[in-house]
PDB file of C-alpha atoms (C1' of nucleotides) in Angstrom:
ATOM      1  CA  UNK A 781      90.082 156.133  68.430  1.00  0.00           C
ATOM      2  CA  UNK A 782      92.677 156.238  71.082  1.00  0.00           C
ATOM      3  CA  UNK A 783      93.001 158.756  73.671  1.00  0.00           C
ATOM      4  CA  UNK A 784      93.491 158.174  77.436  1.00  0.00           C
ATOM      5  CA  UNK A 785      91.470 155.835  78.637  1.00  0.00           C
ATOM      6  CA  UNK A 786      91.611 153.512  75.243  1.00  0.00           C
ATOM      7  CA  UNK A 787      95.625 154.047  75.414  1.00  0.00           C
ATOM      8  CA  UNK A 788      95.746 153.209  79.618  1.00  0.00           C
ATOM      9  CA  UNK A 789      93.346 150.095  78.565  1.00  0.00           C
ATOM     10  CA  UNK A 790      96.296 148.365  76.270  1.00  0.00           C
ATOM     11  CA  UNK A 791      99.341 149.466  78.414  1.00  0.00           C
ATOM     12  CA  UNK A 792      97.167 147.551  81.377  1.00  0.00           C
ATOM     13  CA  UNK A 793      96.582 144.647  79.316  1.00  0.00           C
ATOM     14  CA  UNK A 794      99.893 144.622  77.813  1.00  0.00           C
ATOM     15  CA  UNK A 795     101.612 144.571  81.110  1.00  0.00           C
ATOM     16  CA  UNK A 796      99.934 141.226  82.249  1.00  0.00           C
ATOM     17  CA  UNK A 797      99.990 139.644  78.646  1.00  0.00           C
ATOM     18  CA  UNK A 798     103.503 139.997  77.106  1.00  0.00           C
ATOM     19  CA  UNK A 799     106.217 140.682  79.955  1.00  0.00           C
ATOM     20  CA  UNK A 800     108.976 138.515  79.937  1.00  0.00           C
ATOM     21  CA  UNK A 801     107.829 137.077  76.688  1.00  0.00           C
ATOM     22  CA  UNK A 802     110.698 136.956  74.379  1.00  0.00           C
ATOM     23  CA  UNK A 803     111.018 138.650  70.792  1.00  0.00           C
ATOM     24  CA  UNK A 804     111.277 136.151  68.051  1.00  0.00           C
ATOM     25  CA  UNK A 805     110.795 138.365  64.742  1.00  0.00           C
ATOM     26  CA  UNK A 806     109.064 141.408  63.605  1.00  0.00           C
ATOM     27  CA  UNK A 807     107.846 141.888  60.249  1.00  0.00           C
ATOM     28  CA  UNK A 808     106.238 144.475  58.763  1.00  0.00           C
ATOM     29  CA  UNK A 809     104.029 145.148  55.587  1.00  0.00           C
ATOM     30  CA  UNK A 810     104.012 148.998  56.024  1.00  0.00           C
ATOM     31  CA  UNK A 811     107.414 150.345  56.277  1.00  0.00           C
ATOM     32  CA  UNK A 812     107.006 153.698  56.069  1.00  0.00           C
ATOM     33  CA  UNK A 813     105.813 154.151  59.760  1.00  0.00           C
ATOM     34  CA  UNK A 814     108.469 152.376  61.344  1.00  0.00           C
ATOM     35  CA  UNK A 815     111.556 153.781  62.941  1.00  0.00           C
ATOM     36  CA  UNK A 816     114.483 154.409  62.173  1.00  0.00           C
ATOM     37  CA  UNK A 817     113.968 151.557  59.592  1.00  0.00           C
ATOM     38  CA  UNK A 818     112.272 148.529  59.768  1.00  0.00           C
ATOM     39  CA  UNK A 819     115.101 147.014  59.281  1.00  0.00           C
ATOM     40  CA  UNK A 820     116.909 148.057  62.088  1.00  0.00           C
ATOM     41  CA  UNK A 821     114.043 148.055  64.235  1.00  0.00           C
ATOM     42  CA  UNK A 822     113.672 144.100  63.453  1.00  0.00           C
ATOM     43  CA  UNK A 823     117.232 143.836  64.284  1.00  0.00           C
ATOM     44  CA  UNK A 824     116.833 145.863  67.511  1.00  0.00           C
ATOM     45  CA  UNK A 825     113.855 143.531  69.188  1.00  0.00           C
ATOM     46  CA  UNK A 826     114.894 140.442  67.739  1.00  0.00           C
ATOM     47  CA  UNK A 827     115.711 138.222  70.945  1.00  0.00           C
ATOM     48  CA  UNK A 828     114.679 140.781  73.503  1.00  0.00           C
ATOM     49  CA  UNK A 829     112.329 139.968  76.537  1.00  0.00           C
ATOM     50  CA  UNK A 830     109.784 142.454  77.410  1.00  0.00           C
ATOM     51  CA  UNK A 831     110.435 144.047  80.869  1.00  0.00           C
ATOM     52  CA  UNK A 832     107.729 146.385  81.138  1.00  0.00           C
ATOM     53  CA  UNK A 833     104.950 148.470  79.423  1.00  0.00           C
ATOM     54  CA  UNK A 834     104.202 152.098  79.849  1.00  0.00           C
ATOM     55  CA  UNK A 835     102.034 155.280  79.125  1.00  0.00           C
ATOM     56  CA  UNK A 836     103.173 158.870  78.113  1.00  0.00           C
ATOM     57  CA  UNK A 837     100.188 161.007  77.247  1.00  0.00           C
ATOM     58  CA  UNK A 838      99.034 158.594  74.217  1.00  0.00           C
ATOM     59  CA  UNK A 839     102.333 156.906  73.314  1.00  0.00           C
ATOM     60  CA  UNK A 840     102.664 153.076  74.469  1.00  0.00           C
ATOM     61  CA  UNK A 841     106.223 152.643  75.304  1.00  0.00           C
ATOM     62  CA  UNK A 842     107.461 148.643  75.484  1.00  0.00           C
ATOM     63  CA  UNK A 843     110.623 148.579  77.660  1.00  0.00           C
ATOM     64  CA  UNK A 844     113.184 145.488  76.472  1.00  0.00           C
ATOM     65  CA  UNK A 845     115.766 143.747  78.591  1.00  0.00           C
ATOM     66  CA  UNK A 846     118.526 144.996  75.890  1.00  0.00           C
ATOM     67  CA  UNK A 847     118.432 149.106  77.218  1.00  0.00           C
ATOM     68  CA  UNK A 848     116.107 149.602  74.044  1.00  0.00           C
ATOM     69  CA  UNK A 849     112.590 150.809  74.145  1.00  0.00           C
ATOM     70  CA  UNK A 850     109.485 150.433  71.305  1.00  0.00           C
ATOM     71  CA  UNK A 851     107.397 153.549  71.409  1.00  0.00           C
ATOM     72  CA  UNK A 852     104.066 152.875  69.633  1.00  0.00           C
ATOM     73  CA  UNK A 853     101.694 155.735  68.823  1.00  0.00           C
ATOM     74  CA  UNK A 854      98.200 154.337  67.425  1.00  0.00           C
ATOM     75  CA  UNK A 855      97.034 157.642  66.021  1.00  0.00           C
ATOM     76  CA  UNK A 856      93.297 157.638  64.357  1.00  0.00           C
ATOM     77  CA  UNK A 857      92.636 153.299  63.726  1.00  0.00           C
ATOM     78  CA  UNK A 858      95.286 151.371  65.411  1.00  0.00           C
ATOM     79  CA  UNK A 859      95.107 148.522  67.880  1.00  0.00           C
ATOM     80  CA  UNK A 860      97.509 146.139  69.509  1.00  0.00           C
ATOM     81  CA  UNK A 861      95.976 142.525  69.563  1.00  0.00           C
ATOM     82  CA  UNK A 862      97.879 140.131  71.567  1.00  0.00           C
ATOM     83  CA  UNK A 863      96.783 136.347  70.046  1.00  0.00           C
ATOM     84  CA  UNK A 864      97.909 133.072  71.787  1.00  0.00           C
ATOM     85  CA  UNK A 865      97.692 130.131  69.440  1.00  0.00           C
ATOM     86  CA  UNK A 866      94.483 129.471  71.090  1.00  0.00           C
ATOM     87  CA  UNK A 867      92.769 132.251  70.202  1.00  0.00           C
ATOM     88  CA  UNK A 868      94.591 132.916  66.978  1.00  0.00           C
ATOM     89  CA  UNK A 869      91.457 132.522  64.704  1.00  0.00           C
ATOM     90  CA  UNK A 870      88.792 133.975  67.082  1.00  0.00           C
ATOM     91  CA  UNK A 871      88.287 137.294  65.230  1.00  0.00           C
ATOM     92  CA  UNK A 872      89.129 136.306  61.764  1.00  0.00           C
ATOM     93  CA  UNK A 873      86.848 137.267  59.738  1.00  0.00           C
ATOM     94  CA  UNK A 874      86.507 139.075  56.142  1.00  0.00           C
ATOM     95  CA  UNK A 875      86.361 143.170  56.353  1.00  0.00           C
ATOM     96  CA  UNK A 876      86.866 142.868  60.153  1.00  0.00           C
ATOM     97  CA  UNK A 877      87.939 146.443  61.360  1.00  0.00           C
ATOM     98  CA  UNK A 878      91.088 144.892  63.488  1.00  0.00           C
ATOM     99  CA  UNK A 879      92.278 142.180  61.835  1.00  0.00           C
ATOM    100  CA  UNK A 880      91.747 143.262  58.220  1.00  0.00           C
ATOM    101  CA  UNK A 881      94.233 145.518  58.354  1.00  0.00           C
ATOM    102  CA  UNK A 882      97.100 144.221  60.417  1.00  0.00           C
ATOM    103  CA  UNK A 883     100.740 145.894  59.140  1.00  0.00           C
ATOM    104  CA  UNK A 884     103.138 144.736  61.625  1.00  0.00           C
ATOM    105  CA  UNK A 885     103.552 141.954  63.959  1.00  0.00           C
ATOM    106  CA  UNK A 886     105.928 140.850  66.489  1.00  0.00           C
ATOM    107  CA  UNK A 887     106.324 136.813  67.188  1.00  0.00           C
ATOM    108  CA  UNK A 888     107.192 135.487  70.548  1.00  0.00           C
ATOM    109  CA  UNK A 889     109.427 132.611  71.155  1.00  0.00           C
ATOM    110  CA  UNK A 890     106.417 130.661  72.566  1.00  0.00           C
ATOM    111  CA  UNK A 891     103.933 131.617  69.458  1.00  0.00           C
ATOM    112  CA  UNK A 892     101.905 134.585  70.812  1.00  0.00           C
ATOM    113  CA  UNK A 893     101.813 137.037  68.439  1.00  0.00           C
ATOM    114  CA  UNK A 894     101.691 140.985  68.750  1.00  0.00           C
ATOM    115  CA  UNK A 895      99.541 142.233  65.910  1.00  0.00           C
ATOM    116  CA  UNK A 896      99.262 146.218  64.670  1.00  0.00           C
ATOM    117  CA  UNK A 897      96.208 146.604  62.862  1.00  0.00           C
ATOM    118  CA  UNK A 898      96.053 150.252  61.365  1.00  0.00           C
ATOM    119  CA  UNK A 899      93.529 150.920  58.616  1.00  0.00           C
ATOM    120  CA  UNK A 900      94.388 154.526  57.930  1.00  0.00           C
ATOM    121  CA  UNK A 901      98.029 153.681  58.318  1.00  0.00           C
ATOM    122  CA  UNK A 902      98.594 156.890  60.530  1.00  0.00           C
ATOM    123  CA  UNK A 903     100.412 154.818  63.384  1.00  0.00           C
ATOM    124  CA  UNK A 904     103.941 154.489  63.885  1.00  0.00           C
ATOM    125  CA  UNK A 905     106.425 152.664  65.887  1.00  0.00           C
ATOM    126  CA  UNK A 906     110.010 153.278  66.499  1.00  0.00           C
ATOM    127  CA  UNK A 907     112.911 151.535  68.530  1.00  0.00           C
ATOM    128  CA  UNK A 908     115.621 153.848  70.295  1.00  0.00           C
ATOM    129  CA  UNK A 909     118.105 153.505  73.500  1.00  0.00           C
ATOM    130  CA  UNK A 910     115.229 153.302  76.829  1.00  0.00           C
ATOM    131  CA  UNK A 911     117.361 156.217  78.300  1.00  0.00           C
ATOM    132  CA  UNK A 912     116.475 158.512  75.526  1.00  0.00           C
ATOM    133  CA  UNK A 913     112.679 157.490  75.684  1.00  0.00           C
ATOM    134  CA  UNK A 914     111.983 160.761  77.664  1.00  0.00           C
ATOM    135  CA  UNK A 915     114.132 162.859  75.276  1.00  0.00           C
ATOM    136  CA  UNK A 916     111.821 162.137  72.197  1.00  0.00           C
ATOM    137  CA  UNK A 917     110.367 165.193  70.892  1.00  0.00           C
ATOM    138  CA  UNK A 918     106.857 164.294  70.667  1.00  0.00           C
ATOM    139  CA  UNK A 919     107.151 162.738  74.343  1.00  0.00           C
ATOM    140  CA  UNK A 920     109.651 165.763  75.432  1.00  0.00           C
ATOM    141  CA  UNK A 921     106.911 168.079  74.697  1.00  0.00           C
ATOM    142  CA  UNK A 922     103.946 166.910  76.755  1.00  0.00           C
ATOM    143  CA  UNK A 923     102.195 168.263  79.282  1.00  0.00           C
ATOM    144  CA  UNK A 924     101.588 166.984  82.526  1.00  0.00           C
ATOM    145  CA  UNK A 925      98.973 164.023  81.673  1.00  0.00           C
ATOM    146  CA  UNK A 926      95.467 164.448  82.486  1.00  0.00           C
ATOM    147  CA  UNK A 927      95.262 161.852  85.241  1.00  0.00           C
ATOM    148  CA  UNK A 928      98.638 162.585  86.804  1.00  0.00           C
ATOM    149  CA  UNK A 929      98.206 162.625  91.090  1.00  0.00           C
ATOM    150  CA  UNK A 930     100.432 165.421  90.819  1.00  0.00           C
ATOM    151  CA  UNK A 931      98.159 167.550  88.690  1.00  0.00           C
ATOM    152  CA  UNK A 932      95.925 169.689  90.990  1.00  0.00           C
ATOM    153  CA  UNK A 933      93.425 172.073  90.164  1.00  0.00           C
ATOM    154  CA  UNK A 934      95.497 175.269  90.253  1.00  0.00           C
ATOM    155  CA  UNK A 935      98.356 173.626  87.722  1.00  0.00           C
ATOM    156  CA  UNK A 936      94.644 172.297  85.704  1.00  0.00           C
ATOM    157  CA  UNK A 937      93.870 176.113  85.259  1.00  0.00           C
ATOM    158  CA  UNK A 938      97.536 177.408  85.438  1.00  0.00           C
ATOM    159  CA  UNK A 939      98.333 175.481  82.267  1.00  0.00           C
ATOM    160  CA  UNK A 940      95.085 175.721  80.230  1.00  0.00           C
ATOM    161  CA  UNK A 941      95.114 179.860  80.675  1.00  0.00           C
ATOM    162  CA  UNK A 942      98.133 180.806  79.109  1.00  0.00           C
ATOM    163  CA  UNK A 943      96.914 182.706  76.570  1.00  0.00           C
ATOM    164  CA  UNK A 944      93.335 183.925  77.709  1.00  0.00           C
ATOM    165  CA  UNK A 945      92.323 184.608  74.596  1.00  0.00           C
ATOM    166  CA  UNK A 946      91.886 181.050  72.940  1.00  0.00           C
ATOM    167  CA  UNK A 947      88.786 179.252  73.085  1.00  0.00           C
ATOM    168  CA  UNK A 948      88.726 175.933  75.490  1.00  0.00           C
ATOM    169  CA  UNK A 949      87.671 173.649  73.246  1.00  0.00           C
ATOM    170  CA  UNK A 950      91.096 174.326  71.739  1.00  0.00           C
ATOM    171  CA  UNK A 951      93.135 173.958  74.628  1.00  0.00           C
ATOM    172  CA  UNK A 952      92.442 171.170  75.976  1.00  0.00           C
ATOM    173  CA  UNK A 953      93.287 168.848  72.573  1.00  0.00           C
ATOM    174  CA  UNK A 954      96.615 170.644  73.233  1.00  0.00           C
ATOM    175  CA  UNK A 955      98.795 168.065  74.046  1.00  0.00           C
ATOM    176  CA  UNK A 956     101.632 170.264  75.171  1.00  0.00           C
ATOM    177  CA  UNK A 957      99.737 171.752  77.949  1.00  0.00           C
ATOM    178  CA  UNK A 958      97.680 168.516  79.265  1.00  0.00           C
ATOM    179  CA  UNK A 959      98.397 165.033  77.764  1.00  0.00           C
ATOM    180  CA  UNK A 960      95.386 162.493  77.139  1.00  0.00           C
ATOM    181  CA  UNK A 961      92.886 164.373  76.008  1.00  0.00           C
ATOM    182  CA  UNK A 962      91.246 163.654  72.600  1.00  0.00           C
ATOM    183  CA  UNK A 963      88.250 164.684  70.623  1.00  0.00           C
ATOM    184  CA  UNK A 964      85.574 162.737  71.957  1.00  0.00           C
ATOM    185  CA  UNK A 965      86.518 163.662  75.581  1.00  0.00           C
ATOM    186  CA  UNK A 966      86.484 166.981  75.043  1.00  0.00           C
ATOM    187  CA  UNK A 967      83.472 167.254  74.439  1.00  0.00           C
ATOM    188  CA  UNK A 968      82.094 165.076  77.292  1.00  0.00           C
ATOM    189  CA  UNK A 969      84.413 166.794  80.045  1.00  0.00           C
ATOM    190  CA  UNK A 970      82.694 169.875  78.425  1.00  0.00           C
ATOM    191  CA  UNK A 971      79.230 169.082  78.877  1.00  0.00           C
ATOM    192  CA  UNK A 972      79.794 167.501  82.151  1.00  0.00           C
ATOM    193  CA  UNK A 973      81.104 170.802  82.888  1.00  0.00           C
ATOM    194  CA  UNK A 974      78.386 173.024  81.771  1.00  0.00           C
ATOM    195  CA  UNK A 975      80.812 174.862  79.715  1.00  0.00           C
ATOM    196  CA  UNK A 976      80.299 175.466  75.892  1.00  0.00           C
ATOM    197  CA  UNK A 977      83.438 174.740  73.533  1.00  0.00           C
ATOM    198  CA  UNK A 978      83.732 177.870  71.806  1.00  0.00           C
ATOM    199  CA  UNK A 979      83.998 179.551  75.727  1.00  0.00           C
ATOM    200  CA  UNK A 980      87.373 181.771  75.687  1.00  0.00           C
ATOM    201  CA  UNK A 981      89.370 181.051  78.379  1.00  0.00           C
ATOM    202  CA  UNK A 982      89.655 183.952  80.326  1.00  0.00           C
ATOM    203  CA  UNK A 983      85.841 184.477  80.904  1.00  0.00           C
ATOM    204  CA  UNK A 984      85.927 180.771  82.740  1.00  0.00           C
ATOM    205  CA  UNK A 985      84.806 181.331  86.301  1.00  0.00           C
ATOM    206  CA  UNK A 986      86.817 180.160  89.294  1.00  0.00           C
ATOM    207  CA  UNK A 987      83.557 177.296  89.670  1.00  0.00           C
ATOM    208  CA  UNK A 988      84.108 176.809  86.012  1.00  0.00           C
ATOM    209  CA  UNK A 989      87.357 175.809  85.917  1.00  0.00           C
ATOM    210  CA  UNK A 990      86.834 173.757  88.940  1.00  0.00           C
ATOM    211  CA  UNK A 991      84.200 171.460  87.383  1.00  0.00           C
ATOM    212  CA  UNK A 992      86.015 171.653  84.397  1.00  0.00           C
ATOM    213  CA  UNK A 993      88.868 169.889  86.327  1.00  0.00           C
ATOM    214  CA  UNK A 994      86.628 167.609  87.953  1.00  0.00           C
ATOM    215  CA  UNK A 995      84.545 166.605  84.552  1.00  0.00           C
ATOM    216  CA  UNK A 996      88.098 166.157  82.824  1.00  0.00           C
ATOM    217  CA  UNK A 997      89.038 163.591  85.486  1.00  0.00           C
ATOM    218  CA  UNK A 998      85.649 162.094  85.831  1.00  0.00           C
ATOM    219  CA  UNK A 999      85.208 161.521  82.279  1.00  0.00           C
ATOM    220  CA  UNK A1000      88.684 160.257  81.770  1.00  0.00           C
ATOM    221  CA  UNK A1001      88.474 157.767  84.905  1.00  0.00           C
ATOM    222  CA  UNK A1002      84.938 156.087  83.746  1.00  0.00           C
ATOM    223  CA  UNK A1003      86.174 155.537  80.444  1.00  0.00           C
ATOM    224  CA  UNK A1004      89.485 153.871  81.565  1.00  0.00           C
ATOM    225  CA  UNK A1005      87.159 151.774  83.741  1.00  0.00           C
ATOM    226  CA  UNK A1006      84.607 150.627  81.107  1.00  0.00           C
ATOM    227  CA  UNK A1007      87.969 149.860  78.897  1.00  0.00           C
ATOM    228  CA  UNK A1008      87.754 153.197  76.634  1.00  0.00           C
ATOM    229  CA  UNK A1009      85.012 154.248  73.503  1.00  0.00           C
ATOM    230  CA  UNK A1010      84.425 152.272  71.083  1.00  0.00           C
ATOM    231  CA  UNK A1011      83.306 153.920  67.931  1.00  0.00           C
ATOM    232  CA  UNK A1012      83.027 151.441  65.335  1.00  0.00           C
ATOM    233  CA  UNK A1013      86.765 150.820  65.469  1.00  0.00           C
ATOM    234  CA  UNK A1014      88.810 150.559  68.875  1.00  0.00           C
ATOM    235  CA  UNK A1015      89.114 147.111  70.069  1.00  0.00           C
ATOM    236  CA  UNK A1016      91.340 146.089  73.242  1.00  0.00           C
ATOM    237  CA  UNK A1017      94.081 143.677  72.659  1.00  0.00           C
ATOM    238  CA  UNK A1018      91.678 140.921  72.733  1.00  0.00           C
ATOM    239  CA  UNK A1019      90.007 142.443  69.874  1.00  0.00           C
ATOM    240  CA  UNK A1020      86.914 142.922  72.073  1.00  0.00           C
ATOM    241  CA  UNK A1021      84.956 146.741  71.706  1.00  0.00           C
ATOM    242  CA  UNK A1022      85.120 149.236  75.006  1.00  0.00           C
ATOM    243  CA  UNK A1023      82.183 149.983  76.708  1.00  0.00           C
ATOM    244  CA  UNK A1024      82.334 153.562  77.047  1.00  0.00           C
ATOM    245  CA  UNK A1025      80.079 154.228  74.035  1.00  0.00           C
ATOM    246  CA  UNK A1026      76.821 153.970  76.291  1.00  0.00           C
ATOM    247  CA  UNK A1027      78.176 156.277  78.666  1.00  0.00           C
ATOM    248  CA  UNK A1028      78.369 159.284  76.038  1.00  0.00           C
ATOM    249  CA  UNK A1029      76.116 162.531  76.305  1.00  0.00           C
ATOM    250  CA  UNK A1030      77.100 164.139  73.500  1.00  0.00           C
ATOM    251  CA  UNK A1031      80.021 163.077  70.981  1.00  0.00           C
ATOM    252  CA  UNK A1032      78.328 162.168  67.724  1.00  0.00           C
ATOM    253  CA  UNK A1033      75.358 162.798  69.195  1.00  0.00           C
ATOM    254  CA  UNK A1034      74.389 166.030  66.575  1.00  0.00           C
ATOM    255  CA  UNK A1035      70.882 166.170  65.902  1.00  0.00           C
ATOM    256  CA  UNK A1036      70.091 163.702  68.977  1.00  0.00           C
ATOM    257  CA  UNK A1037      67.933 164.992  71.882  1.00  0.00           C
ATOM    258  CA  UNK A1038      70.185 166.055  75.090  1.00  0.00           C
ATOM    259  CA  UNK A1039      69.939 162.774  77.650  1.00  0.00           C
ATOM    260  CA  UNK A1040      69.384 165.394  80.209  1.00  0.00           C
ATOM    261  CA  UNK A1041      67.000 168.365  78.973  1.00  0.00           C
ATOM    262  CA  UNK A1042      66.101 166.971  75.198  1.00  0.00           C
ATOM    263  CA  UNK A1043      67.414 169.811  73.497  1.00  0.00           C
ATOM    264  CA  UNK A1044      68.713 169.070  69.813  1.00  0.00           C
ATOM    265  CA  UNK A1045      72.722 168.613  70.233  1.00  0.00           C
ATOM    266  CA  UNK A1046      74.883 170.758  68.229  1.00  0.00           C
ATOM    267  CA  UNK A1047      77.716 170.261  66.531  1.00  0.00           C
ATOM    268  CA  UNK A1048      80.612 173.375  65.610  1.00  0.00           C
ATOM    269  CA  UNK A1049      83.713 173.229  64.011  1.00  0.00           C
ATOM    270  CA  UNK A1050      86.706 174.034  66.150  1.00  0.00           C
ATOM    271  CA  UNK A1051      89.854 174.185  63.781  1.00  0.00           C
ATOM    272  CA  UNK A1052      89.327 170.973  61.173  1.00  0.00           C
ATOM    273  CA  UNK A1053      87.611 169.422  63.900  1.00  0.00           C
ATOM    274  CA  UNK A1054      83.895 168.555  65.217  1.00  0.00           C
ATOM    275  CA  UNK A1055      82.784 169.645  68.699  1.00  0.00           C
ATOM    276  CA  UNK A1056      79.771 168.780  70.196  1.00  0.00           C
ATOM    277  CA  UNK A1057      77.481 170.487  72.962  1.00  0.00           C
ATOM    278  CA  UNK A1058      73.771 170.873  74.311  1.00  0.00           C
ATOM    279  CA  UNK A1059      73.255 174.386  74.276  1.00  0.00           C
ATOM    280  CA  UNK A1060      70.918 174.271  77.193  1.00  0.00           C
ATOM    281  CA  UNK A1061      72.883 172.508  79.509  1.00  0.00           C
ATOM    282  CA  UNK A1062      76.209 174.520  78.186  1.00  0.00           C
ATOM    283  CA  UNK A1063      76.734 178.202  78.700  1.00  0.00           C
TER     284      UNK A1063
ATOM    285  C1'  DA Y 994     105.436 183.440  68.079  1.00  0.00           C
ATOM    286  C1'  DT Y 995     100.831 181.980  66.868  1.00  0.00           C
ATOM    287  C1'  DC Y 996      98.298 179.972  64.525  1.00  0.00           C
ATOM    288  C1'  DA Y 997      95.200 177.999  60.764  1.00  0.00           C
ATOM    289  C1'  DG Y 998      95.166 174.702  56.967  1.00  0.00           C
ATOM    290  C1'  DC Y 999      96.932 171.185  55.287  1.00  0.00           C
ATOM    291  C1'  DA Y1000      98.860 166.619  55.087  1.00  0.00           C
ATOM    292  C1'  DC Y1001      99.370 161.870  56.189  1.00  0.00           C
ATOM    293  C1'  DC Y1002      96.039 157.221  54.331  1.00  0.00           C
ATOM    294  C1'  DT Y1003      91.358 154.388  53.705  1.00  0.00           C
ATOM    295  C1'  DG Y1004      86.845 153.714  54.606  1.00  0.00           C
ATOM    296  C1'  DT Y1005      82.021 155.278  55.702  1.00  0.00           C
ATOM    297  C1'  DT Y1006      77.776 157.993  55.007  1.00  0.00           C
ATOM    298  C1'  DG Y1007      74.680 161.519  53.642  1.00  0.00           C
ATOM    299  C1'  DG Y1008      73.393 164.498  49.767  1.00  0.00           C
ATOM    300  C1'  DC Y1009      71.579 165.239  45.623  1.00  0.00           C
TER     301       DC Y1009
ATOM    302  C1'  DT R 214      71.476 152.758  42.361  1.00  0.00           C
ATOM    303  C1'  DG R 215      75.122 155.888  41.665  1.00  0.00           C
ATOM    304  C1'  DC R 216      78.250 159.578  42.188  1.00  0.00           C
ATOM    305  C1'  DC R 217      80.875 162.693  44.723  1.00  0.00           C
ATOM    306  C1'  DA R 218      81.881 165.558  48.858  1.00  0.00           C
ATOM    307  C1'  DA R 219      82.306 165.731  53.354  1.00  0.00           C
ATOM    308  C1'  DC R 220      83.728 163.601  56.993  1.00  0.00           C
ATOM    309  C1'  DA R 221      86.581 160.004  60.649  1.00  0.00           C
ATOM    310  C1'  DG R 222      89.195 159.542  67.201  1.00  0.00           C
ATOM    311  C1'  DG R 223      95.771 162.182  66.462  1.00  0.00           C
ATOM    312  C1'  DT R 224      99.922 165.058  64.980  1.00  0.00           C
ATOM    313  C1'  DG R 225     103.649 167.590  62.461  1.00  0.00           C
ATOM    314  C1'  DC R 226     104.463 170.666  58.897  1.00  0.00           C
ATOM    315  C1'  DT R 227     104.106 174.292  56.240  1.00  0.00           C
ATOM    316  C1'  DG R 228     103.558 179.386  55.466  1.00  0.00           C
ATOM    317  C1'  DA R 229     101.053 183.809  56.633  1.00  0.00           C
TER     318       DA R 229
END
DNA sequence: ATCAGCACCTGTTGGC
DNA sequence: TGCCAACAGGTGCTGA
């Protein structure tokens, strides 16, 4: 699931719901993805009070008052659910994509829980000293955030056009150049910009770079406002779906008519994953 | 130095 | 209907 808009949705909600709560305990049923180890992790968070929640690209950072921070990556199927005593059973039904796969649980002293559901077990959690968060390799190597106010048109082009022979569909996914875009929003942004995913970055005109920059920002902001996109399994911290999927133009719409011109949407493998585009609207 | 390809998991979908 | 291959939103490692 989660790309920048979905992670931002989670971070915004967590900031409202768990700040100032004190962690009573941490339990895990998939210790393999808890670092440095689930024992060290549990010891490090026990008794700690939540100070704030931040986002670095697609990473979620929960800062604690004990000078430690929790870093979480949801990868493909991770969800973070906040359950109070009141709503605890609200979504409990069998085979539920969210509640059926709870792997890790934080329990706060007021009885609230923060539950990490993750069907495919790709997501991970790590505890480290707050002062070292930005030195964590996966965070340190991140490029500028796609929604950063510091990202200008010229910087955007400079970052993405390092190797002019690479195709635009690939460089948009490269977190070391630009952080936050995943497979859904690369297809959507390229559609809005009217550019085919397999174009080499060296062939893009000044106008096309301008359109791509505007489209990336627009699509991410729009999706974030709608609480992200739920294609089957993304849920916010209440277990609710996002609303961006209605606004999708091309992603996973191969074989269906383009919403703008009626041409059948195409799918093309780029690397190991699918890009979607309209051969008429995108040149 | 770069990059394709696979590995990490479990579930769903589509073709025969 | 049953089986099997392909596919699924992310990233890190290996080896050519």
